[in-house]
Amino acid sequence: MAHPALSIAEKDLRQRIRDRSAIILGVVAPLVIAALMSLAFRGTETIHLTLGVVDSDHGPAAAGLVEALRSPGLKDLVTVVPETSQSAAATAVRAGHTGAAMVIPAGFTASISEPRPLPLTTLTNVNNTLAAQITSSIAQSFVAQVNADRLSVATAVAGGQSPTSASAALVAAHLTLPVQAVEQAFGAKELKTIRYYGPAMAIFFLLFTISFTSRSFFVDRDQGMLERILAAPVRPISVILGKVLSAFVFGIVSLSVIVAVTTFAFGADWGNPLAAALLSVAMVLAITATTALVIGVAHTQRQAEGISSFVVFGLALLGGNFVFVSVTPPIMQRLALLTPNGWALRGYTDLATTGGGLAVVVMPIAAILVYTLVVGLVATVFAPRALEP
Amino acid sequence: MSVLAIMTVSVRRVLRDRLSLFFIVILPIMVILIIGASVHGFSTFRVGVVERGSGASGKQVTAMLSSTPGIDVRYYPTASALEAAVRRSAVQAGLVLPAGMDQAIKGHRVVTAGLVAESANPTQQAAATAVRSVLARYAEQVQAARFATEQVGGKFGSAMIRAGHLAATVPAVTVVSRQAGTRLATLPEGFSYSAPTMLVLFVFLNSLAGSAVIIANRRLGMYERMLAGPVRSGAVIAGEALGFVAIALAQAMLIIAIGALVFGVSWGDPLAATALVGVWALVGAGAGMLAGTLFSTPEQATSIGPALGIAFAMLGGCMWPLSIVGPTMRLLGHFTPQAWAVDAWTRLLSQHGTVASIAPQLLILGGFAASSLALASWRLSRRLA
C-alpha cells in the first residue's frame, strides 16, 4: 500500500483537477496574461526615432550634421525625414508622424565663426520625451567640437593671449575632443518583456497554491476529515505532508505546462533547460514550505485565507511579479532579494540575458533554498498545533 | 425600504470581514505606492556610473550627468556590477570612468571612458547618445584648458576652472528646444499615474471578486427565503446592485482621499471626477452582478475574477499607457471599459478636462454599466422567478 501521505496527496490533486478554478489559476490565467503582455509590447520594445530635418542653411555645417545623423552608428536608432519648413516640421511632430524635428537655420554655417552663432532648434512633443532627449543629445554632440574650439580661444584670451594669435594657433592645432567614450560590448542578450513577465506571472499565480492548499486543509478539518483519517493507523503528520505534497506536484505541473506553452507558442526563451528546471523546482519547494507555515500558523479557515492573502500579495509585490523590479528604486530592489520569488526572477532574468548555464542560477537557488529551509523549520515547529483537535 | 435593507446587509457583511478590507483598502494603497515610486521610466534614461579612482574629474562628469534633465544616475562599485545592471535593464547604459582619470586629463593624453551598451540594442544606444553628449560637454572644457595652458602657460587646474566659468558665458552654438506638441496624452508620472489607474483596476476587480457573495446567496437559497417575505424580486436585485455600488464608491473615495492627502495627487475638476467615479462604480456593480450570475462556485469568482480583472486592466491601459502599444492592441483595449475610464482620467489629470470634455467617455461607460446591469438583472430575475 502506498504511504498515507501519497494517498492524501493523490486525492487532493484529483479534487483540484475536478475543480476547474485550479486549472484556471495554475495554467490559463498566467498564459493569457503573459500572452497579453507579449502582444502589447511586440514591436514597441525598442526605441526608434523618426526625425524631421529642416535644412534652411544648405552650407557645409548643415550637410555635416545631416551626414552625422545618417551615419552607420545611428542607423538603427534614427531615420531622417527631410522637411520643407519649420511649420511643416512642427505639424508633423504635433501629429506624431515624426518623433521630433531639428531645424538648421539659414546662415548657420557662416554664423559658427562669428561672435554670436545661430542656435539649432529642436521641435519636440510632450508625449515623446525620449525622442526629444535623443534629438537634443545628437545635436549637442555634433556642436561640441565647434563649441570646444570657441571655448579654447576664449580661455586662452582670458589667460592673456591676443584673440588673433589664439585663433591662428587653434587653426594650426587641429584639436579633437580629448575625452572620448569607447563602447564596450559585453555580449548580453536583450531582456524581452515576455522573458521577464512569463516567469513573473507563472510564479504569481503559483503563489495562490498557498491560499488554495491551506484553505483546503481547514475545510477538511472542519468537516471532521482529520478525525476520520486519524482513526486509521496514520500518523497525524502524514495529513500535512499529503497536503504539502499535492501543492508541490501541482506547482511543478503548472510551471512545466507554462514553460512548454510559452516556449512553443510565444517563442519565449527560458534559457538553459536544466538550470531553469532546477530553479523552478527550488521555487516550488519554497511555495510548499510557505504553505506548510500558513497551515501551522492559522487556526481557522478564515485565518488561513487572510494570512495567505497577505503572504501571496506581499511576496508578489516585493518580489517584482507586478512591477519590473529593475525600474524600481534601489531599496525595492534590495527588498526583492528577501523573497524567494525575487531571487527566482533574478535567476530567470540572468538565464535569459547571459545565455549561461547552471553557474548562473547557483546563487538564486541557494538563496531560495535558505528561505525554504528557514520557513520549513518554523513550519515544523508550528504544524503539529494545526492537528490538535 | 427593503431595497435599502438588502443593500445595508451586503455592505455590513463586507465591512465586518477583515479580509475583504485588505483587498479593498490595504492592497490598492500598497500597489499605488510601489508603482508610483517606480514609474518614471517612460521619459528618463537610467544611467549607471563607475567612478572609483577617477578622482575630481570623475566627480565633475557625474555631477554634469546628474544635473542633466532626463538622466537618472545610479552608482556601481565595479565594471562587472555595472554590466550586470545593464544586462538586467536596471540601467539602460553605463559609463566606466577610468581609474587615474585626473592624471590622464592633466597629462594631456586622450582619455577614454568605457560606455557600456550593446550596439544591437537601440534603447541602450539611445541612452548612450545622451551620455556621449554630456561627456562631450565636459571634453569641451578639457580641450579649452589644455589649449590655454599650451598657449599662455600656467597651471592646468586653474585653466580648467577658468574654462568652466567661461563655458557658461561664452556664446556657443546652442540647441534650443521648442514644444511643438503640448497636449499630454498620458497620465502624469509617479503617483498621479498609479493612483487613477489602480482605482480603475481595483474597483472593478473587487466587484468581480465580490460576486462570490451573490453565488453564495444563490447556493444557500437566500433569495428564495427573502422572496418568501413581502419582498419583490426587483427589490432584491436593486438591493444587491446598490450594495455593489456603495462598496465601489467607498473604495474609490478612499483611494481618492489617500491619493490626494498622502501622495499629493490632484484629481482634476471635482465635478467631472465625481461623475467619473459614480459611473465607474456603476460599471463595477454591473460587472460584479453579471459575474454573480455567470460563475457557478465562489471559488470560480475568487480565482477567475482577479485574473479577468488583471487581464482587462492590462488591455485597458491600467498597467502601461495604451500610447506605447500598437494600434491593434489599442483598438482591442477599447473593448474594455477600463480603457475609456483611463482616457477620461487622462483628460482630467493631464489636460484640465471638464464634464463636457469627458462626456463621450462618460456616455460609453454609462452604456457598459447599463447593459451589464440589465443583463445581470434579467439573468438573476429569471432565477428568482
Short mmCIF file of N, CA and C in Angstrom, two decimals, chain B residues 236-367:
data_model
loop_
_atom_site.label_atom_id
_atom_site.label_comp_id
_atom_site.label_asym_id
_atom_site.label_seq_id
_atom_site.Cartn_x
_atom_site.Cartn_y
_atom_site.Cartn_z
N VAL B 236 -34.91 42.83 -4.51
CA VAL B 236 -33.72 42.03 -4.17
C VAL B 236 -32.58 42.41 -5.11
N ILE B 237 -32.90 42.45 -6.42
CA ILE B 237 -31.85 42.75 -7.41
C ILE B 237 -31.32 44.17 -7.20
N ALA B 238 -32.24 45.12 -7.00
CA ALA B 238 -31.82 46.51 -6.82
C ALA B 238 -30.97 46.64 -5.56
N GLY B 239 -31.36 45.93 -4.50
CA GLY B 239 -30.61 46.00 -3.25
C GLY B 239 -29.20 45.48 -3.41
N GLU B 240 -29.07 44.33 -4.09
CA GLU B 240 -27.73 43.77 -4.33
C GLU B 240 -26.88 44.74 -5.15
N ALA B 241 -27.51 45.29 -6.21
CA ALA B 241 -26.77 46.21 -7.09
C ALA B 241 -26.31 47.43 -6.30
N LEU B 242 -27.20 47.96 -5.47
CA LEU B 242 -26.83 49.14 -4.67
C LEU B 242 -25.70 48.82 -3.70
N GLY B 243 -25.69 47.59 -3.18
CA GLY B 243 -24.61 47.16 -2.29
C GLY B 243 -23.27 47.24 -3.01
N PHE B 244 -23.25 46.71 -4.25
CA PHE B 244 -22.02 46.77 -5.05
C PHE B 244 -21.60 48.22 -5.27
N VAL B 245 -22.60 49.06 -5.64
CA VAL B 245 -22.29 50.47 -5.92
C VAL B 245 -21.72 51.14 -4.67
N ALA B 246 -22.34 50.87 -3.52
CA ALA B 246 -21.90 51.53 -2.28
C ALA B 246 -20.46 51.15 -1.96
N ILE B 247 -20.14 49.84 -2.08
CA ILE B 247 -18.77 49.41 -1.76
C ILE B 247 -17.77 50.00 -2.75
N ALA B 248 -18.15 49.98 -4.03
CA ALA B 248 -17.26 50.53 -5.06
C ALA B 248 -17.02 52.02 -4.80
N LEU B 249 -18.09 52.75 -4.47
CA LEU B 249 -17.95 54.19 -4.21
C LEU B 249 -17.05 54.42 -3.01
N ALA B 250 -17.26 53.62 -1.94
CA ALA B 250 -16.45 53.80 -0.74
C ALA B 250 -14.98 53.57 -1.06
N GLN B 251 -14.71 52.51 -1.81
CA GLN B 251 -13.31 52.21 -2.14
C GLN B 251 -12.71 53.32 -2.99
N ALA B 252 -13.48 53.78 -3.99
CA ALA B 252 -12.96 54.82 -4.88
C ALA B 252 -12.68 56.10 -4.10
N MET B 253 -13.60 56.45 -3.17
CA MET B 253 -13.41 57.70 -2.43
C MET B 253 -12.20 57.59 -1.50
N LEU B 254 -12.01 56.39 -0.95
CA LEU B 254 -10.85 56.18 -0.08
C LEU B 254 -9.55 56.36 -0.86
N ILE B 255 -9.51 55.76 -2.06
CA ILE B 255 -8.30 55.87 -2.89
C ILE B 255 -8.07 57.33 -3.28
N ILE B 256 -9.17 58.03 -3.59
CA ILE B 256 -9.03 59.44 -3.97
C ILE B 256 -8.51 60.25 -2.79
N ALA B 257 -9.08 60.00 -1.59
CA ALA B 257 -8.67 60.77 -0.41
C ALA B 257 -7.20 60.50 -0.08
N ILE B 258 -6.82 59.21 -0.05
CA ILE B 258 -5.42 58.89 0.29
C ILE B 258 -4.49 59.39 -0.81
N GLY B 259 -4.93 59.26 -2.07
CA GLY B 259 -4.14 59.76 -3.18
C GLY B 259 -3.86 61.25 -3.03
N ALA B 260 -4.90 62.00 -2.67
CA ALA B 260 -4.75 63.45 -2.57
C ALA B 260 -3.95 63.83 -1.33
N LEU B 261 -4.25 63.19 -0.19
CA LEU B 261 -3.64 63.63 1.07
C LEU B 261 -2.23 63.08 1.25
N VAL B 262 -2.03 61.80 0.92
CA VAL B 262 -0.73 61.18 1.19
C VAL B 262 0.21 61.31 -0.02
N PHE B 263 -0.34 61.07 -1.22
CA PHE B 263 0.53 61.03 -2.39
C PHE B 263 0.49 62.32 -3.21
N GLY B 264 -0.30 63.29 -2.77
CA GLY B 264 -0.32 64.58 -3.46
C GLY B 264 -0.87 64.55 -4.88
N VAL B 265 -1.83 63.65 -5.12
CA VAL B 265 -2.41 63.56 -6.46
C VAL B 265 -3.49 64.62 -6.60
N SER B 266 -3.45 65.37 -7.70
CA SER B 266 -4.52 66.33 -7.96
C SER B 266 -5.48 65.67 -8.95
N TRP B 267 -6.72 65.47 -8.53
CA TRP B 267 -7.65 64.63 -9.30
C TRP B 267 -8.42 65.42 -10.36
N GLY B 268 -8.08 66.67 -10.59
CA GLY B 268 -8.73 67.43 -11.65
C GLY B 268 -10.07 68.00 -11.21
N ASP B 269 -10.84 68.47 -12.18
CA ASP B 269 -12.14 69.09 -11.94
C ASP B 269 -13.01 68.22 -11.03
N PRO B 270 -13.42 68.75 -9.84
CA PRO B 270 -14.14 67.91 -8.87
C PRO B 270 -15.45 67.33 -9.41
N LEU B 271 -16.19 68.18 -10.13
CA LEU B 271 -17.48 67.71 -10.64
C LEU B 271 -17.27 66.56 -11.62
N ALA B 272 -16.30 66.74 -12.53
CA ALA B 272 -16.04 65.71 -13.53
C ALA B 272 -15.52 64.44 -12.86
N ALA B 273 -14.63 64.61 -11.86
CA ALA B 273 -14.09 63.44 -11.17
C ALA B 273 -15.21 62.69 -10.45
N THR B 274 -16.14 63.43 -9.83
CA THR B 274 -17.25 62.79 -9.14
C THR B 274 -18.11 62.01 -10.12
N ALA B 275 -18.39 62.63 -11.27
CA ALA B 275 -19.22 61.95 -12.28
C ALA B 275 -18.52 60.67 -12.74
N LEU B 276 -17.21 60.76 -12.94
CA LEU B 276 -16.46 59.61 -13.44
C LEU B 276 -16.45 58.48 -12.41
N VAL B 277 -16.22 58.84 -11.14
CA VAL B 277 -16.21 57.82 -10.08
C VAL B 277 -17.59 57.16 -9.98
N GLY B 278 -18.64 58.00 -10.06
CA GLY B 278 -20.01 57.45 -9.98
C GLY B 278 -20.28 56.46 -11.09
N VAL B 279 -19.94 56.83 -12.32
CA VAL B 279 -20.19 55.94 -13.46
C VAL B 279 -19.33 54.68 -13.33
N TRP B 280 -18.08 54.85 -12.85
CA TRP B 280 -17.20 53.68 -12.74
C TRP B 280 -17.73 52.71 -11.67
N ALA B 281 -18.30 53.25 -10.58
CA ALA B 281 -18.90 52.38 -9.56
C ALA B 281 -20.04 51.57 -10.18
N LEU B 282 -20.82 52.21 -11.07
CA LEU B 282 -21.91 51.50 -11.75
C LEU B 282 -21.36 50.42 -12.68
N VAL B 283 -20.27 50.73 -13.37
CA VAL B 283 -19.65 49.73 -14.26
C VAL B 283 -19.20 48.53 -13.42
N GLY B 284 -18.54 48.82 -12.28
CA GLY B 284 -18.10 47.75 -11.39
C GLY B 284 -19.28 46.92 -10.90
N ALA B 285 -20.35 47.61 -10.49
CA ALA B 285 -21.53 46.91 -9.99
C ALA B 285 -22.09 46.00 -11.07
N GLY B 286 -22.16 46.51 -12.29
CA GLY B 286 -22.68 45.70 -13.40
C GLY B 286 -21.83 44.47 -13.62
N ALA B 287 -20.50 44.66 -13.61
CA ALA B 287 -19.60 43.53 -13.84
C ALA B 287 -19.73 42.51 -12.71
N GLY B 288 -19.80 43.00 -11.46
CA GLY B 288 -19.91 42.10 -10.32
C GLY B 288 -21.21 41.31 -10.34
N MET B 289 -22.32 42.01 -10.63
CA MET B 289 -23.63 41.34 -10.68
C MET B 289 -23.65 40.29 -11.79
N LEU B 290 -23.10 40.67 -12.95
CA LEU B 290 -23.10 39.75 -14.09
C LEU B 290 -22.26 38.52 -13.75
N ALA B 291 -21.08 38.76 -13.13
CA ALA B 291 -20.23 37.64 -12.75
C ALA B 291 -20.97 36.74 -11.76
N GLY B 292 -21.75 37.36 -10.87
CA GLY B 292 -22.51 36.59 -9.89
C GLY B 292 -23.51 35.65 -10.53
N THR B 293 -24.01 36.02 -11.72
CA THR B 293 -24.97 35.13 -12.38
C THR B 293 -24.27 34.15 -13.32
N LEU B 294 -23.00 34.45 -13.68
CA LEU B 294 -22.31 33.59 -14.66
C LEU B 294 -21.47 32.50 -13.99
N PHE B 295 -20.74 32.86 -12.91
CA PHE B 295 -19.91 31.86 -12.23
C PHE B 295 -20.81 30.93 -11.43
N SER B 296 -20.32 29.67 -11.27
CA SER B 296 -21.17 28.75 -10.53
C SER B 296 -20.70 28.46 -9.11
N THR B 297 -19.40 28.71 -8.81
CA THR B 297 -18.96 28.49 -7.43
C THR B 297 -18.22 29.74 -6.94
N PRO B 298 -18.22 29.98 -5.61
CA PRO B 298 -17.46 31.12 -5.08
C PRO B 298 -15.97 31.00 -5.42
N GLU B 299 -15.45 29.77 -5.51
CA GLU B 299 -14.03 29.59 -5.88
C GLU B 299 -13.76 30.17 -7.27
N GLN B 300 -14.73 29.94 -8.18
CA GLN B 300 -14.56 30.48 -9.53
C GLN B 300 -14.49 32.01 -9.48
N ALA B 301 -15.35 32.60 -8.64
CA ALA B 301 -15.37 34.06 -8.55
C ALA B 301 -14.05 34.59 -8.03
N THR B 302 -13.48 33.91 -7.01
CA THR B 302 -12.26 34.44 -6.42
C THR B 302 -11.02 34.05 -7.22
N SER B 303 -11.12 33.10 -8.16
CA SER B 303 -9.95 32.79 -8.97
C SER B 303 -10.06 33.42 -10.36
N ILE B 304 -11.22 33.23 -11.03
CA ILE B 304 -11.36 33.81 -12.37
C ILE B 304 -11.51 35.33 -12.28
N GLY B 305 -12.20 35.79 -11.24
CA GLY B 305 -12.45 37.23 -11.10
C GLY B 305 -11.17 38.06 -11.16
N PRO B 306 -10.22 37.79 -10.24
CA PRO B 306 -8.98 38.58 -10.29
C PRO B 306 -8.21 38.44 -11.60
N ALA B 307 -8.16 37.20 -12.14
CA ALA B 307 -7.43 37.00 -13.40
C ALA B 307 -8.05 37.86 -14.51
N LEU B 308 -9.40 37.85 -14.54
CA LEU B 308 -10.12 38.62 -15.55
C LEU B 308 -9.91 40.13 -15.32
N GLY B 309 -9.96 40.51 -14.05
CA GLY B 309 -9.77 41.92 -13.70
C GLY B 309 -8.40 42.42 -14.12
N ILE B 310 -7.36 41.59 -13.90
CA ILE B 310 -6.00 42.00 -14.26
C ILE B 310 -5.85 42.03 -15.79
N ALA B 311 -6.43 41.03 -16.46
CA ALA B 311 -6.33 40.98 -17.93
C ALA B 311 -7.00 42.22 -18.55
N PHE B 312 -8.20 42.57 -18.05
CA PHE B 312 -8.91 43.75 -18.56
C PHE B 312 -8.08 45.02 -18.29
N ALA B 313 -7.46 45.05 -17.08
CA ALA B 313 -6.67 46.23 -16.72
C ALA B 313 -5.48 46.39 -17.66
N MET B 314 -4.87 45.24 -18.03
CA MET B 314 -3.74 45.31 -18.95
C MET B 314 -4.20 45.79 -20.32
N LEU B 315 -5.29 45.19 -20.81
CA LEU B 315 -5.82 45.60 -22.12
C LEU B 315 -6.21 47.07 -22.11
N GLY B 316 -6.78 47.52 -20.99
CA GLY B 316 -7.35 48.86 -20.93
C GLY B 316 -6.38 49.96 -20.54
N GLY B 317 -5.11 49.62 -20.36
CA GLY B 317 -4.13 50.69 -20.13
C GLY B 317 -3.93 51.06 -18.68
N CYS B 318 -4.28 50.15 -17.74
CA CYS B 318 -4.01 50.46 -16.32
C CYS B 318 -2.59 50.09 -15.94
N MET B 319 -1.99 49.13 -16.64
CA MET B 319 -0.66 48.68 -16.25
C MET B 319 0.44 49.40 -17.05
N TRP B 320 0.11 49.86 -18.24
CA TRP B 320 1.03 50.68 -19.04
C TRP B 320 0.16 51.53 -19.96
N PRO B 321 0.63 52.73 -20.36
CA PRO B 321 -0.21 53.58 -21.19
C PRO B 321 -0.48 52.95 -22.56
N LEU B 322 -1.71 53.08 -23.05
CA LEU B 322 -2.03 52.48 -24.36
C LEU B 322 -1.31 53.21 -25.49
N SER B 323 -0.71 54.38 -25.18
CA SER B 323 0.01 55.09 -26.25
C SER B 323 1.29 54.36 -26.65
N ILE B 324 1.77 53.42 -25.79
CA ILE B 324 3.01 52.74 -26.16
C ILE B 324 2.75 51.41 -26.86
N VAL B 325 1.49 50.98 -26.99
CA VAL B 325 1.23 49.71 -27.69
C VAL B 325 0.82 50.00 -29.13
N GLY B 326 0.78 48.96 -29.94
CA GLY B 326 0.42 49.13 -31.35
C GLY B 326 -1.05 49.45 -31.52
N PRO B 327 -1.44 49.91 -32.75
CA PRO B 327 -2.83 50.32 -32.98
C PRO B 327 -3.85 49.19 -32.77
N THR B 328 -3.47 47.95 -33.10
CA THR B 328 -4.42 46.84 -32.94
C THR B 328 -4.74 46.62 -31.47
N MET B 329 -3.67 46.61 -30.63
CA MET B 329 -3.88 46.41 -29.20
C MET B 329 -4.65 47.57 -28.59
N ARG B 330 -4.42 48.78 -29.14
CA ARG B 330 -5.14 49.95 -28.62
C ARG B 330 -6.63 49.83 -28.93
N LEU B 331 -6.91 49.38 -30.15
CA LEU B 331 -8.31 49.20 -30.55
C LEU B 331 -8.96 48.11 -29.69
N LEU B 332 -8.24 46.99 -29.54
CA LEU B 332 -8.74 45.87 -28.74
C LEU B 332 -8.99 46.33 -27.30
N GLY B 333 -8.07 47.15 -26.79
CA GLY B 333 -8.19 47.66 -25.42
C GLY B 333 -9.48 48.43 -25.21
N HIS B 334 -9.93 49.14 -26.24
CA HIS B 334 -11.13 49.96 -26.09
C HIS B 334 -12.42 49.15 -26.14
N PHE B 335 -12.29 47.83 -26.20
CA PHE B 335 -13.47 47.00 -25.97
C PHE B 335 -13.68 46.79 -24.47
N THR B 336 -12.71 47.17 -23.66
CA THR B 336 -12.88 47.09 -22.20
C THR B 336 -13.28 48.46 -21.68
N PRO B 337 -14.10 48.51 -20.62
CA PRO B 337 -14.45 49.82 -20.06
C PRO B 337 -13.24 50.52 -19.46
N GLN B 338 -12.23 49.73 -19.01
CA GLN B 338 -11.06 50.32 -18.39
C GLN B 338 -10.40 51.37 -19.28
N ALA B 339 -10.27 51.06 -20.58
CA ALA B 339 -9.59 51.99 -21.48
C ALA B 339 -10.29 53.35 -21.49
N TRP B 340 -11.64 53.33 -21.50
CA TRP B 340 -12.39 54.60 -21.54
C TRP B 340 -12.23 55.36 -20.22
N ALA B 341 -12.18 54.60 -19.12
CA ALA B 341 -12.01 55.26 -17.82
C ALA B 341 -10.63 55.89 -17.72
N VAL B 342 -9.59 55.16 -18.17
CA VAL B 342 -8.23 55.73 -18.11
C VAL B 342 -8.13 56.94 -19.04
N ASP B 343 -8.76 56.85 -20.23
CA ASP B 343 -8.79 58.01 -21.13
C ASP B 343 -9.39 59.23 -20.43
N ALA B 344 -10.49 58.98 -19.71
CA ALA B 344 -11.17 60.09 -19.03
C ALA B 344 -10.28 60.67 -17.93
N TRP B 345 -9.66 59.78 -17.13
CA TRP B 345 -8.76 60.29 -16.08
C TRP B 345 -7.60 61.07 -16.69
N THR B 346 -7.11 60.61 -17.85
CA THR B 346 -6.01 61.32 -18.50
C THR B 346 -6.45 62.74 -18.86
N ARG B 347 -7.70 62.86 -19.39
CA ARG B 347 -8.18 64.22 -19.73
C ARG B 347 -8.29 65.08 -18.48
N LEU B 348 -8.72 64.48 -17.37
CA LEU B 348 -8.89 65.27 -16.14
C LEU B 348 -7.55 65.67 -15.54
N LEU B 349 -6.60 64.72 -15.50
CA LEU B 349 -5.35 64.99 -14.79
C LEU B 349 -4.30 65.69 -15.65
N SER B 350 -4.32 65.41 -16.98
CA SER B 350 -3.26 65.95 -17.82
C SER B 350 -3.71 67.10 -18.70
N GLN B 351 -5.02 67.21 -18.95
CA GLN B 351 -5.47 68.20 -19.93
C GLN B 351 -6.53 69.16 -19.37
N HIS B 352 -6.62 69.28 -18.05
CA HIS B 352 -7.59 70.16 -17.40
C HIS B 352 -9.01 69.88 -17.90
N GLY B 353 -9.36 68.64 -18.07
CA GLY B 353 -10.67 68.29 -18.62
C GLY B 353 -11.82 68.65 -17.68
N THR B 354 -12.99 68.79 -18.28
CA THR B 354 -14.21 69.07 -17.51
C THR B 354 -15.24 68.00 -17.84
N VAL B 355 -16.44 68.13 -17.24
CA VAL B 355 -17.50 67.16 -17.54
C VAL B 355 -17.75 67.12 -19.05
N ALA B 356 -17.75 68.32 -19.66
CA ALA B 356 -18.03 68.38 -21.10
C ALA B 356 -16.97 67.61 -21.89
N SER B 357 -15.69 67.75 -21.49
CA SER B 357 -14.65 67.12 -22.32
C SER B 357 -14.56 65.61 -22.09
N ILE B 358 -15.11 65.11 -20.96
CA ILE B 358 -15.11 63.65 -20.82
C ILE B 358 -16.50 63.06 -21.07
N ALA B 359 -17.40 63.90 -21.61
CA ALA B 359 -18.77 63.42 -21.86
C ALA B 359 -18.79 62.15 -22.72
N PRO B 360 -17.97 62.08 -23.81
CA PRO B 360 -18.02 60.85 -24.62
C PRO B 360 -17.66 59.61 -23.80
N GLN B 361 -16.62 59.73 -22.98
CA GLN B 361 -16.20 58.59 -22.16
C GLN B 361 -17.30 58.23 -21.15
N LEU B 362 -17.88 59.27 -20.53
CA LEU B 362 -18.94 59.01 -19.54
C LEU B 362 -20.11 58.28 -20.19
N LEU B 363 -20.44 58.70 -21.42
CA LEU B 363 -21.57 58.07 -22.12
C LEU B 363 -21.28 56.60 -22.40
N ILE B 364 -20.07 56.34 -22.90
CA ILE B 364 -19.72 54.95 -23.24
C ILE B 364 -19.68 54.09 -21.98
N LEU B 365 -19.08 54.65 -20.89
CA LEU B 365 -19.04 53.89 -19.64
C LEU B 365 -20.45 53.65 -19.12
N GLY B 366 -21.32 54.68 -19.27
CA GLY B 366 -22.72 54.51 -18.89
C GLY B 366 -23.36 53.37 -19.66
N GLY B 367 -22.99 53.28 -20.93
CA GLY B 367 -23.51 52.19 -21.77
C GLY B 367 -23.06 50.83 -21.26
#
